Each structure stands twice: as C-alpha cells, then as structure tokens.
PDB file of C-alpha atoms and ligand atoms in Angstrom:
ATOM      1  CA  MET A 250    -107.091 -43.755 -75.275  1.00  0.00           C
ATOM      2  CA  GLN A 251    -110.377 -44.794 -75.582  1.00  0.00           C
ATOM      3  CA  CYS A 252    -111.865 -47.814 -77.999  1.00  0.00           C
ATOM      4  CA  ILE A 253    -114.972 -50.075 -77.921  1.00  0.00           C
ATOM      5  CA  VAL A 254    -113.793 -54.008 -78.521  1.00  0.00           C
ATOM      6  CA  ASN A 255    -116.669 -56.079 -79.633  1.00  0.00           C
ATOM      7  CA  ARG A 256    -117.011 -60.157 -78.966  1.00  0.00           C
ATOM      8  CA  ARG A 257    -119.213 -62.216 -81.078  1.00  0.00           C
ATOM      9  CA  ALA A 258    -120.730 -65.461 -79.731  1.00  0.00           C
ATOM     10  CA  GLN A 259    -123.233 -67.540 -80.360  1.00  0.00           C
ATOM     11  CA  PHE A 260    -126.867 -69.954 -79.110  1.00  0.00           C
ATOM     12  CA  SER A 261    -129.218 -72.122 -79.312  1.00  0.00           C
ATOM     13  CA  ALA A 262    -132.024 -71.723 -77.639  1.00  0.00           C
ATOM     14  CA  SER A 263    -136.295 -72.386 -77.358  1.00  0.00           C
ATOM     15  CA  HIS A 264    -138.579 -70.353 -76.582  1.00  0.00           C
ATOM     16  CA  ARG A 265    -143.073 -69.276 -75.647  1.00  0.00           C
ATOM     17  CA  TYR A 266    -144.459 -66.147 -75.484  1.00  0.00           C
ATOM     18  CA  TRP A 267    -147.551 -67.439 -73.293  1.00  0.00           C
ATOM     19  CA  LEU A 268    -148.667 -65.587 -70.090  1.00  0.00           C
ATOM     20  CA  PRO A 269    -150.775 -67.667 -67.704  1.00  0.00           C
ATOM     21  CA  GLU A 270    -153.187 -64.714 -66.239  1.00  0.00           C
ATOM     22  CA  LEU A 271    -154.233 -64.585 -70.274  1.00  0.00           C
ATOM     23  CA  SER A 272    -156.766 -66.699 -71.618  1.00  0.00           C
ATOM     24  CA  GLU A 273    -155.835 -68.427 -74.617  1.00  0.00           C
ATOM     25  CA  VAL A 274    -157.705 -66.380 -76.950  1.00  0.00           C
ATOM     26  CA  GLU A 275    -155.893 -63.374 -75.462  1.00  0.00           C
ATOM     27  CA  ASN A 276    -152.815 -65.265 -75.599  1.00  0.00           C
ATOM     28  CA  VAL A 277    -153.393 -65.542 -79.124  1.00  0.00           C
ATOM     29  CA  GLN A 278    -154.155 -63.084 -79.960  1.00  0.00           C
ATOM     30  CA  ARG A 279    -150.765 -61.062 -78.502  1.00  0.00           C
ATOM     31  CA  PHE A 280    -148.334 -63.380 -79.703  1.00  0.00           C
ATOM     32  CA  GLY A 281    -150.043 -65.306 -82.850  1.00  0.00           C
ATOM     33  CA  LEU A 282    -147.748 -68.579 -83.957  1.00  0.00           C
ATOM     34  CA  CYS A 283    -145.360 -67.474 -80.671  1.00  0.00           C
ATOM     35  CA  THR A 284    -147.649 -68.950 -78.511  1.00  0.00           C
ATOM     36  CA  ARG A 285    -147.491 -72.791 -79.861  1.00  0.00           C
ATOM     37  CA  ALA A 286    -146.435 -75.167 -77.610  1.00  0.00           C
ATOM     38  CA  PRO A 287    -143.929 -76.889 -76.497  1.00  0.00           C
ATOM     39  CA  GLY A 288    -142.110 -73.726 -78.437  1.00  0.00           C
ATOM     40  CA  HIS A 289    -139.920 -72.905 -81.284  1.00  0.00           C
ATOM     41  CA  GLY A 290    -135.904 -71.881 -81.197  1.00  0.00           C
ATOM     42  CA  HIS A 291    -134.021 -69.040 -83.198  1.00  0.00           C
ATOM     43  CA  ASN A 292    -129.286 -69.283 -83.215  1.00  0.00           C
ATOM     44  CA  TYR A 293    -129.878 -66.387 -81.061  1.00  0.00           C
ATOM     45  CA  VAL A 294    -126.292 -64.128 -82.551  1.00  0.00           C
ATOM     46  CA  LEU A 295    -124.394 -61.880 -79.402  1.00  0.00           C
ATOM     47  CA  PHE A 296    -121.789 -59.401 -79.599  1.00  0.00           C
ATOM     48  CA  VAL A 297    -121.089 -57.918 -76.844  1.00  0.00           C
ATOM     49  CA  SER A 298    -119.103 -54.436 -76.713  1.00  0.00           C
ATOM     50  CA  ILE A 299    -116.548 -53.147 -74.033  1.00  0.00           C
ATOM     51  CA  ALA A 300    -115.075 -49.777 -73.688  1.00  0.00           C
ATOM     52  CA  GLY A 301    -111.784 -48.411 -71.511  1.00  0.00           C
ATOM     53  CA  GLU A 302    -108.579 -47.102 -72.104  1.00  0.00           C
ATOM     54  CA  VAL A 303    -106.031 -49.337 -73.532  1.00  0.00           C
ATOM     55  CA  ASP A 304    -103.250 -50.874 -71.517  1.00  0.00           C
ATOM     56  CA  GLU A 305     -99.863 -51.447 -70.896  1.00  0.00           C
ATOM     57  CA  TYR A 306    -100.676 -55.252 -73.077  1.00  0.00           C
ATOM     58  CA  GLY A 307    -102.744 -53.152 -76.281  1.00  0.00           C
ATOM     59  CA  MET A 308    -105.947 -54.006 -74.979  1.00  0.00           C
ATOM     60  CA  VAL A 309    -108.242 -52.841 -72.845  1.00  0.00           C
ATOM     61  CA  GLN A 310    -109.506 -56.085 -71.238  1.00  0.00           C
ATOM     62  CA  ASN A 311    -107.736 -59.341 -71.490  1.00  0.00           C
ATOM     63  CA  LEU A 312    -110.499 -61.421 -74.744  1.00  0.00           C
ATOM     64  CA  SER A 313    -109.676 -64.873 -73.718  1.00  0.00           C
ATOM     65  CA  GLU A 314    -111.195 -63.242 -69.958  1.00  0.00           C
ATOM     66  CA  VAL A 315    -114.331 -62.114 -72.405  1.00  0.00           C
ATOM     67  CA  LYS A 316    -114.698 -64.924 -73.912  1.00  0.00           C
ATOM     68  CA  GLN A 317    -114.308 -66.939 -70.609  1.00  0.00           C
ATOM     69  CA  VAL A 318    -117.088 -64.661 -68.804  1.00  0.00           C
ATOM     70  CA  ILE A 319    -119.603 -64.683 -72.157  1.00  0.00           C
ATOM     71  CA  LYS A 320    -119.720 -68.448 -71.820  1.00  0.00           C
ATOM     72  CA  GLN A 321    -119.447 -68.820 -68.149  1.00  0.00           C
ATOM     73  CA  GLU A 322    -122.372 -66.656 -67.347  1.00  0.00           C
ATOM     74  CA  ILE A 323    -124.347 -66.663 -70.568  1.00  0.00           C
ATOM     75  CA  THR A 324    -123.872 -68.993 -73.062  1.00  0.00           C
ATOM     76  CA  SER A 325    -122.718 -72.032 -70.631  1.00  0.00           C
ATOM     77  CA  HIS A 326    -127.072 -70.793 -69.633  1.00  0.00           C
ATOM     78  CA  LEU A 327    -128.584 -70.796 -72.554  1.00  0.00           C
ATOM     79  CA  ASP A 328    -127.234 -72.609 -74.891  1.00  0.00           C
ATOM     80  CA  PHE A 329    -129.341 -75.480 -75.868  1.00  0.00           C
ATOM     81  CA  SER A 330    -131.842 -74.831 -72.909  1.00  0.00           C
ATOM     82  CA  TYR A 331    -135.617 -73.661 -73.081  1.00  0.00           C
ATOM     83  CA  LEU A 332    -135.674 -70.142 -71.921  1.00  0.00           C
ATOM     84  CA  ASN A 333    -138.597 -69.044 -69.894  1.00  0.00           C
ATOM     85  CA  ASP A 334    -137.259 -72.102 -67.499  1.00  0.00           C
ATOM     86  CA  VAL A 335    -134.097 -71.152 -67.297  1.00  0.00           C
ATOM     87  CA  TRP A 336    -133.578 -68.297 -65.931  1.00  0.00           C
ATOM     88  CA  LEU A 337    -135.761 -66.318 -63.011  1.00  0.00           C
ATOM     89  CA  GLU A 338    -136.046 -63.047 -64.950  1.00  0.00           C
ATOM     90  CA  PHE A 339    -137.581 -64.532 -67.860  1.00  0.00           C
ATOM     91  CA  GLN A 340    -140.412 -66.230 -65.752  1.00  0.00           C
ATOM     92  CA  GLN A 341    -141.216 -62.548 -65.126  1.00  0.00           C
ATOM     93  CA  THR A 342    -140.872 -60.832 -68.378  1.00  0.00           C
ATOM     94  CA  LEU A 343    -141.009 -62.957 -71.636  1.00  0.00           C
ATOM     95  CA  PRO A 344    -137.645 -64.414 -73.332  1.00  0.00           C
ATOM     96  CA  THR A 345    -137.629 -61.712 -76.271  1.00  0.00           C
ATOM     97  CA  THR A 346    -134.700 -60.656 -78.066  1.00  0.00           C
ATOM     98  CA  GLU A 347    -134.990 -57.122 -76.534  1.00  0.00           C
ATOM     99  CA  ASN A 348    -135.314 -58.675 -73.369  1.00  0.00           C
ATOM    100  CA  ILE A 349    -132.649 -61.097 -73.759  1.00  0.00           C
ATOM    101  CA  ALA A 350    -130.594 -58.732 -74.508  1.00  0.00           C
ATOM    102  CA  ARG A 351    -131.659 -56.955 -71.125  1.00  0.00           C
ATOM    103  CA  VAL A 352    -130.772 -59.522 -68.750  1.00  0.00           C
ATOM    104  CA  ILE A 353    -127.520 -60.332 -70.484  1.00  0.00           C
ATOM    105  CA  TRP A 354    -126.383 -57.467 -69.849  1.00  0.00           C
ATOM    106  CA  GLN A 355    -127.573 -57.401 -66.028  1.00  0.00           C
ATOM    107  CA  ARG A 356    -125.466 -60.659 -65.768  1.00  0.00           C
ATOM    108  CA  LEU A 357    -122.707 -59.280 -67.608  1.00  0.00           C
ATOM    109  CA  LEU A 358    -122.078 -55.823 -65.718  1.00  0.00           C
ATOM    110  CA  PRO A 359    -120.306 -57.123 -62.846  1.00  0.00           C
ATOM    111  CA  TYR A 360    -117.539 -58.264 -64.663  1.00  0.00           C
ATOM    112  CA  LEU A 361    -117.723 -56.026 -67.842  1.00  0.00           C
ATOM    113  CA  PRO A 362    -117.060 -52.526 -68.882  1.00  0.00           C
ATOM    114  CA  LEU A 363    -120.315 -52.409 -71.095  1.00  0.00           C
ATOM    115  CA  VAL A 364    -121.310 -50.200 -74.082  1.00  0.00           C
ATOM    116  CA  ARG A 365    -123.831 -52.403 -76.159  1.00  0.00           C
ATOM    117  CA  VAL A 366    -125.259 -55.610 -75.207  1.00  0.00           C
ATOM    118  CA  GLN A 367    -126.891 -56.496 -79.415  1.00  0.00           C
ATOM    119  CA  LEU A 368    -128.706 -59.730 -79.670  1.00  0.00           C
ATOM    120  CA  PHE A 369    -129.813 -61.026 -82.983  1.00  0.00           C
ATOM    121  CA  GLU A 370    -132.485 -64.141 -83.039  1.00  0.00           C
ATOM    122  CA  HIS A 371    -132.230 -63.592 -87.030  1.00  0.00           C
ATOM    123  CA  PRO A 372    -130.618 -61.969 -89.801  1.00  0.00           C
ATOM    124  CA  GLU A 373    -133.011 -59.880 -90.008  1.00  0.00           C
ATOM    125  CA  LEU A 374    -134.491 -59.087 -86.457  1.00  0.00           C
ATOM    126  CA  TRP A 375    -131.719 -57.953 -83.538  1.00  0.00           C
ATOM    127  CA  ALA A 376    -132.173 -55.879 -80.089  1.00  0.00           C
ATOM    128  CA  ASP A 377    -129.943 -53.151 -79.015  1.00  0.00           C
ATOM    129  CA  TYR A 378    -129.724 -52.324 -75.741  1.00  0.00           C
ATOM    130  CA  GLN A 379    -127.183 -50.294 -73.595  1.00  0.00           C
ATOM    131  CA  GLY A 380    -127.631 -50.105 -69.525  1.00  0.00           C
ATOM    132  CA  ASN A 381    -130.866 -47.692 -69.508  1.00  0.00           C
ATOM    133  CA  GLY A 382    -133.235 -48.326 -68.009  1.00  0.00           C
ATOM    134  CA  MET A 383    -135.757 -50.584 -69.381  1.00  0.00           C
ATOM    135  CA  GLU A 384    -135.565 -48.868 -73.129  1.00  0.00           C
ATOM    136  CA  ALA A 385    -134.485 -51.132 -76.188  1.00  0.00           C
ATOM    137  CA  TYR A 386    -133.794 -50.787 -78.811  1.00  0.00           C
ATOM    138  CA  LEU A 387    -135.285 -52.986 -82.218  1.00  0.00           C
ATOM    139  CA  THR A 388    -134.605 -53.702 -85.624  1.00  0.00           C
ATOM    140  CA  ILE A 389    -136.360 -55.189 -88.293  1.00  0.00           C
ATOM    141  CA  SER A 390    -134.301 -55.131 -91.746  1.00  0.00           C
ATOM    142  CA  THR A 391    -135.707 -55.775 -94.970  1.00  0.00           C
ATOM    143  CA  HIS A 392    -135.793 -54.696 -98.837  1.00  0.00           C
ATOM    144  CA  PHE A 393    -137.416 -54.269-101.887  1.00  0.00           C
ATOM    145  CA  SER A 394    -136.335 -53.589-106.305  1.00  0.00           C
ATOM    146  CA  ALA A 395    -137.399 -50.334-107.686  1.00  0.00           C
ATOM    147  CA  ALA A 396    -135.964 -48.161-110.084  1.00  0.00           C
ATOM    148  CA  HIS A 397    -134.753 -44.469-110.143  1.00  0.00           C
ATOM    149  CA  ARG A 398    -133.556 -42.130-112.442  1.00  0.00           C
ATOM    150  CA  LEU A 399    -131.378 -39.288-110.829  1.00  0.00           C
ATOM    151  CA  ALA A 400    -132.076 -35.526-112.516  1.00  0.00           C
ATOM    152  CA  HIS A 401    -133.325 -31.900-111.088  1.00  0.00           C
ATOM    153  CA  PRO A 402    -135.863 -31.452-112.634  1.00  0.00           C
ATOM    154  CA  SER A 403    -134.465 -27.341-112.973  1.00  0.00           C
ATOM    155  CA  LEU A 404    -131.774 -28.818-114.751  1.00  0.00           C
ATOM    156  CA  SER A 405    -130.771 -29.310-118.203  1.00  0.00           C
ATOM    157  CA  TYR A 406    -129.540 -33.031-119.647  1.00  0.00           C
ATOM    158  CA  GLU A 407    -126.736 -32.213-119.909  1.00  0.00           C
ATOM    159  CA  GLU A 408    -126.293 -30.396-115.788  1.00  0.00           C
ATOM    160  CA  ASN A 409    -127.511 -33.205-114.546  1.00  0.00           C
ATOM    161  CA  CYS A 410    -124.636 -34.917-116.099  1.00  0.00           C
ATOM    162  CA  GLU A 411    -122.601 -33.089-114.825  1.00  0.00           C
ATOM    163  CA  ILE A 412    -123.798 -33.613-111.311  1.00  0.00           C
ATOM    164  CA  TYR A 413    -125.505 -36.950-111.005  1.00  0.00           C
ATOM    165  CA  GLY A 414    -123.135 -39.002-113.619  1.00  0.00           C
ATOM    166  CA  LYS A 415    -124.493 -42.466-115.207  1.00  0.00           C
ATOM    167  CA  CYS A 416    -127.841 -41.250-112.580  1.00  0.00           C
ATOM    168  CA  ALA A 417    -129.037 -38.845-114.883  1.00  0.00           C
ATOM    169  CA  ARG A 418    -129.158 -41.541-117.749  1.00  0.00           C
ATOM    170  CA  PRO A 419    -133.002 -40.661-118.888  1.00  0.00           C
ATOM    171  CA  ASN A 420    -134.644 -44.163-118.689  1.00  0.00           C
ATOM    172  CA  GLY A 421    -133.291 -44.894-115.512  1.00  0.00           C
ATOM    173  CA  HIS A 422    -131.685 -47.988-113.727  1.00  0.00           C
ATOM    174  CA  GLY A 423    -132.290 -50.175-110.404  1.00  0.00           C
ATOM    175  CA  HIS A 424    -131.218 -51.295-106.780  1.00  0.00           C
ATOM    176  CA  ASN A 425    -132.126 -53.886-104.620  1.00  0.00           C
ATOM    177  CA  TYR A 426    -132.316 -51.728-101.671  1.00  0.00           C
ATOM    178  CA  HIS A 427    -132.094 -52.658 -98.538  1.00  0.00           C
ATOM    179  CA  LEU A 428    -133.847 -51.232 -95.611  1.00  0.00           C
ATOM    180  CA  GLU A 429    -133.107 -51.469 -91.753  1.00  0.00           C
ATOM    181  CA  VAL A 430    -136.234 -50.041 -89.233  1.00  0.00           C
ATOM    182  CA  THR A 431    -134.852 -49.037 -86.023  1.00  0.00           C
ATOM    183  CA  VAL A 432    -137.281 -48.268 -83.626  1.00  0.00           C
ATOM    184  CA  LYS A 433    -136.721 -47.496 -79.363  1.00  0.00           C
ATOM    185  CA  GLY A 434    -139.087 -47.627 -76.874  1.00  0.00           C
ATOM    186  CA  GLU A 435    -139.307 -48.987 -73.051  1.00  0.00           C
ATOM    187  CA  ILE A 436    -139.641 -52.857 -72.343  1.00  0.00           C
ATOM    188  CA  ASP A 437    -143.395 -53.933 -70.810  1.00  0.00           C
ATOM    189  CA  PRO A 438    -142.362 -55.294 -67.746  1.00  0.00           C
ATOM    190  CA  ARG A 439    -144.791 -57.976 -68.383  1.00  0.00           C
ATOM    191  CA  THR A 440    -144.286 -59.060 -72.198  1.00  0.00           C
ATOM    192  CA  GLY A 441    -140.987 -57.934 -72.327  1.00  0.00           C
ATOM    193  CA  MET A 442    -141.567 -56.514 -76.081  1.00  0.00           C
ATOM    194  CA  ILE A 443    -140.956 -52.589 -76.717  1.00  0.00           C
ATOM    195  CA  VAL A 444    -143.522 -52.920 -79.470  1.00  0.00           C
ATOM    196  CA  ASP A 445    -146.101 -55.180 -81.053  1.00  0.00           C
ATOM    197  CA  LEU A 446    -143.524 -57.084 -83.297  1.00  0.00           C
ATOM    198  CA  GLY A 447    -146.140 -58.482 -85.838  1.00  0.00           C
ATOM    199  CA  ALA A 448    -147.721 -55.204 -85.833  1.00  0.00           C
ATOM    200  CA  LEU A 449    -144.727 -53.384 -86.458  1.00  0.00           C
ATOM    201  CA  GLN A 450    -143.327 -55.545 -89.156  1.00  0.00           C
ATOM    202  CA  LYS A 451    -147.267 -54.552 -90.929  1.00  0.00           C
ATOM    203  CA  VAL A 452    -146.350 -50.940 -91.213  1.00  0.00           C
ATOM    204  CA  ILE A 453    -143.506 -51.287 -92.605  1.00  0.00           C
ATOM    205  CA  GLU A 454    -144.431 -53.396 -95.121  1.00  0.00           C
ATOM    206  CA  ASP A 455    -148.097 -51.838 -95.340  1.00  0.00           C
ATOM    207  CA  ARG A 456    -146.620 -48.107 -95.306  1.00  0.00           C
ATOM    208  CA  VAL A 457    -142.901 -48.922 -97.477  1.00  0.00           C
ATOM    209  CA  VAL A 458    -142.167 -51.894 -98.768  1.00  0.00           C
ATOM    210  CA  GLU A 459    -145.796 -52.857-100.562  1.00  0.00           C
ATOM    211  CA  PRO A 460    -146.345 -48.793-102.397  1.00  0.00           C
ATOM    212  CA  PHE A 461    -141.992 -49.190-103.094  1.00  0.00           C
ATOM    213  CA  ASP A 462    -141.774 -52.029-104.192  1.00  0.00           C
ATOM    214  CA  HIS A 463    -141.212 -52.831-107.659  1.00  0.00           C
ATOM    215  CA  THR A 464    -141.732 -49.435-108.995  1.00  0.00           C
ATOM    216  CA  PHE A 465    -140.243 -46.181-110.982  1.00  0.00           C
ATOM    217  CA  LEU A 466    -139.707 -44.519-107.886  1.00  0.00           C
ATOM    218  CA  ASN A 467    -139.579 -41.084-110.301  1.00  0.00           C
ATOM    219  CA  LYS A 468    -143.314 -41.802-111.782  1.00  0.00           C
ATOM    220  CA  ASP A 469    -144.736 -44.260-108.994  1.00  0.00           C
ATOM    221  CA  ILE A 470    -144.120 -41.938-105.922  1.00  0.00           C
ATOM    222  CA  ALA A 471    -146.232 -38.784-105.402  1.00  0.00           C
ATOM    223  CA  HIS A 472    -143.434 -37.823-103.637  1.00  0.00           C
ATOM    224  CA  PHE A 473    -140.231 -37.900-106.123  1.00  0.00           C
ATOM    225  CA  ALA A 474    -142.443 -36.534-109.463  1.00  0.00           C
ATOM    226  CA  LYS A 475    -140.347 -33.363-107.880  1.00  0.00           C
ATOM    227  CA  VAL A 476    -137.622 -34.663-105.292  1.00  0.00           C
ATOM    228  CA  VAL A 477    -134.293 -36.249-106.444  1.00  0.00           C
ATOM    229  CA  PRO A 478    -134.537 -39.141-105.343  1.00  0.00           C
ATOM    230  CA  THR A 479    -131.285 -39.968-103.906  1.00  0.00           C
ATOM    231  CA  ALA A 480    -130.585 -42.504-100.943  1.00  0.00           C
ATOM    232  CA  GLU A 481    -130.632 -39.708 -99.021  1.00  0.00           C
ATOM    233  CA  ASN A 482    -134.789 -38.037-100.165  1.00  0.00           C
ATOM    234  CA  ILE A 483    -135.384 -41.312-100.345  1.00  0.00           C
ATOM    235  CA  ALA A 484    -134.552 -42.709 -96.671  1.00  0.00           C
ATOM    236  CA  LEU A 485    -136.239 -39.565 -95.346  1.00  0.00           C
ATOM    237  CA  HIS A 486    -138.976 -39.861 -97.171  1.00  0.00           C
ATOM    238  CA  ILE A 487    -139.622 -44.005 -95.214  1.00  0.00           C
ATOM    239  CA  SER A 488    -138.518 -41.824 -92.290  1.00  0.00           C
ATOM    240  CA  SER A 489    -141.800 -39.568 -92.177  1.00  0.00           C
ATOM    241  CA  LEU A 490    -143.493 -42.151 -93.786  1.00  0.00           C
ATOM    242  CA  LEU A 491    -142.909 -44.907 -90.705  1.00  0.00           C
ATOM    243  CA  LYS A 492    -142.495 -41.672 -87.530  1.00  0.00           C
ATOM    244  CA  SER A 493    -146.415 -41.224 -86.436  1.00  0.00           C
ATOM    245  CA  PRO A 494    -147.408 -44.589 -87.612  1.00  0.00           C
ATOM    246  CA  ILE A 495    -144.631 -46.434 -85.041  1.00  0.00           C
ATOM    247  CA  ARG A 496    -145.895 -43.704 -82.462  1.00  0.00           C
ATOM    248  CA  GLU A 497    -149.376 -44.559 -83.196  1.00  0.00           C
ATOM    249  CA  LEU A 498    -147.755 -48.595 -81.758  1.00  0.00           C
ATOM    250  CA  GLY A 499    -145.596 -46.761 -78.266  1.00  0.00           C
ATOM    251  CA  ALA A 500    -142.606 -46.801 -79.331  1.00  0.00           C
ATOM    252  CA  GLU A 501    -140.300 -44.559 -81.813  1.00  0.00           C
ATOM    253  CA  LEU A 502    -138.305 -43.774 -84.521  1.00  0.00           C
ATOM    254  CA  HIS A 503    -134.283 -44.043 -83.649  1.00  0.00           C
ATOM    255  CA  LYS A 504    -133.068 -44.480 -86.927  1.00  0.00           C
ATOM    256  CA  VAL A 505    -133.587 -45.098 -90.808  1.00  0.00           C
ATOM    257  CA  LYS A 506    -130.858 -46.908 -93.019  1.00  0.00           C
ATOM    258  CA  LEU A 507    -131.174 -47.162 -96.520  1.00  0.00           C
ATOM    259  CA  ILE A 508    -128.551 -49.255 -98.063  1.00  0.00           C
ATOM    260  CA  GLU A 509    -128.861 -48.983-101.766  1.00  0.00           C
ATOM    261  CA  SER A 510    -125.666 -51.007-102.680  1.00  0.00           C
ATOM    262  CA  PRO A 511    -122.461 -52.439-100.998  1.00  0.00           C
ATOM    263  CA  ASN A 512    -120.713 -49.360-101.319  1.00  0.00           C
ATOM    264  CA  ASN A 513    -123.483 -47.236-100.633  1.00  0.00           C
ATOM    265  CA  SER A 514    -126.218 -46.507 -97.437  1.00  0.00           C
ATOM    266  CA  CYS A 515    -127.380 -43.869 -95.747  1.00  0.00           C
ATOM    267  CA  GLU A 516    -128.655 -43.258 -92.085  1.00  0.00           C
ATOM    268  CA  VAL A 517    -131.253 -40.538 -91.049  1.00  0.00           C
ATOM    269  CA  LEU A 518    -131.433 -40.542 -86.786  1.00  0.00           C
ATOM    270  CA  GLU A 519    -134.626 -39.371 -85.869  1.00  0.00           C
ATOM    271  CA  THR A 520    -133.053 -38.115 -82.043  1.00  0.00           C
ATOM    272  CA  ILE A 521    -131.113 -36.134 -84.208  1.00  0.00           C
ATOM    273  CA  LEU A 522    -132.551 -35.256 -86.035  1.00  0.00           C
ATOM    274  CA  ASN A 523    -135.359 -33.451 -83.461  1.00  0.00           C
ATOM    275  CA  ASN A 524    -132.380 -31.891 -81.545  1.00  0.00           C
ATOM    276  CA  SER A 525    -132.584 -28.787 -81.509  1.00  0.00           C
ATOM    277  CA  ASP A 526    -129.615 -28.725 -79.973  1.00  0.00           C
ATOM    278  CA  ILE A 527    -127.328 -29.878 -82.652  1.00  0.00           C
ATOM    279  CA  PRO A 528    -125.643 -26.733 -84.550  1.00  0.00           C
ATOM    280  CA  THR A 529    -126.986 -27.254 -88.129  1.00  0.00           C
ATOM    281  CA  THR A 530    -124.114 -27.414 -89.328  1.00  0.00           C
ATOM    282  CA  LEU A 531    -124.091 -31.121 -87.917  1.00  0.00           C
ATOM    283  CA  PRO A 532    -124.762 -33.588 -90.650  1.00  0.00           C
ATOM    284  CA  HIS A 533    -127.367 -36.119 -90.162  1.00  0.00           C
ATOM    285  CA  LEU A 534    -126.992 -37.855 -92.919  1.00  0.00           C
ATOM    286  CA  LEU A 535    -124.352 -39.754 -93.118  1.00  0.00           C
ATOM    287  CA  SER A 536    -123.601 -41.492 -96.199  1.00  0.00           C
ATOM    288  CA  SER A 537    -121.199 -42.196 -98.565  1.00  0.00           C
ATOM    289  CA  LYS A 538    -120.952 -42.379-102.197  1.00  0.00           C
ATOM    290  CA  THR A 539    -118.331 -44.315-104.620  1.00  0.00           C
TER     291      THR A 539
HETATM  292 ZN1  LIG B1768    -139.540 -66.394 -81.289  1.00  0.00          ZN
HETATM  293 ZN1  LIG B1769    -129.231 -45.367-108.892  1.00  0.00          ZN
END
C-alpha cells in the first residue's frame, strides 16, 4: 500500500529582493518594500511530503531519518541565515517562497522519495512545488464577511425550508468566509516569482474581497439575484471573476477554496473544470455540509 507522509520543520531567515542589474527605481517598482536594505525576515514553516510503500516496520521511511535529512540538508543551513547569500541558487534566482520551495526540493531529492514541498512564508502565503521544472503554485489566503440566504426563487418558502433548512429563513444569516486562491505558473529564472505578488493581491482585493465584504450577497452582488449563493456557487463565481485577470498577470488560476465555516468548505479546481477528458460524472466540487 502506498502512503504519503508529511513532515513539518521550521526556520527563521531574512531576505531582500534586489537585482543589481536594475536601477533603484526599477527595483522599487518591481519589489516595493522588499527592496529595503538590509532585508526583512520570516518565520518559515516547511512541510516535506514523501510517498512510498509501507515497509515491514509500518513506515514509508523511518521518520527520524527524514527529520535528520531535513535538518542536515535544509534547516541547519537556512535557520537564522540571510537567504540571498546562503546558497548559490539564491544568487542566480531570488529567494522567493516559490523558489525556496523549488531549491529545497532539489536538495532533498537525493535522499527522500518526495512528492511535494510546501513552504509557508506566513499563514496567509504559501508555495507548493512538486518537482515539475520551474512550475510552482502560490496560495494567498484572505477573508471577507457576508450574509446570505439560501432559497431557490422558483420554490415556495416551505419547499425551500425542506431543501435548505435553517439557511432558508427569510432574513438571512452571515459567515466569516475564508478564501484561498491558488495560482500556478513558471518561476522566473531571475526574479524567482511566478507572478507579481502585489498585483495578484490587488486583483483578489479589487475583484472579490472589496465588492463582497460586508454585503448581503443575494441583494448586493448582481450574480446572486438569480443564483443561490451556496458555498459552491460563491466559489464558482469567485473563480470566474479571477480567471482572466490572473491570466493577464501571466499565471493561471488553479484552485479557489472557500471556507464557509469550520465544518463546511468548497474547492473549485480550474484544471479539472477545464479538462474535457475527465468524465462529466466526476464531481468537480468537493464540498462537505453539516
Ligand atoms: Zn519577504
Ligand atoms: Zn450560510
């Protein structure tokens, strides 16, 4: 039986985004506050995922070996370091979250049967790297608060109560929605970035968070005048709002995850939605309702 095993590690390190071949104005234009000397730091959290057959001792690989390899090859170098100088790779390509994840993969691959390296710069920004050349994923987590009511316009109040339960009550109720947007792209060999992070944050803010926050979705967002604002329909709508602006930034929307409550979340995977080879019977929404 194949299993995936995840091991967590952490390190604190500083970095600075600055390319000597660019002028100061150009550096500031591209990297904003991240250009400030001598740099700034993060408490990085690393998840290393390995896969394989379970051996006679009940393990994919001895976890104390995994822990030792991560310490020896990664955290003993990076913890309390200035990333730009610590490894040659970061002189060629800036130590962005996605590029650090890629380089960690390269350095661990001789020792571990890797399937994923996930690196959190902080709880609201993380990168995933799966060994596919310069391809990486970047996720931004954000939130908005909104009210909604679940009721199909063509049904009676009683019928709606039957389908949607308490969510059909006439005056609505609210949630603090958590939203995770994952984009996929190619790491630029010099800047280390798959996308301009500031521009991506602005797209999510301008297209979703600002218009959705502190609204009654059914009344304030035109799309939900006729479409019932379930977590599924909100996630699908967010996905359609973000898709082309993210493409204009040079990346692809990969996933929208909308967490409505600790018990209920919905994921829309763009790659599955757009893949005509996948049978239409395959549920493209993964949702769990209480
Ligand atoms: Zn930083
Ligand atoms: Zn609700």
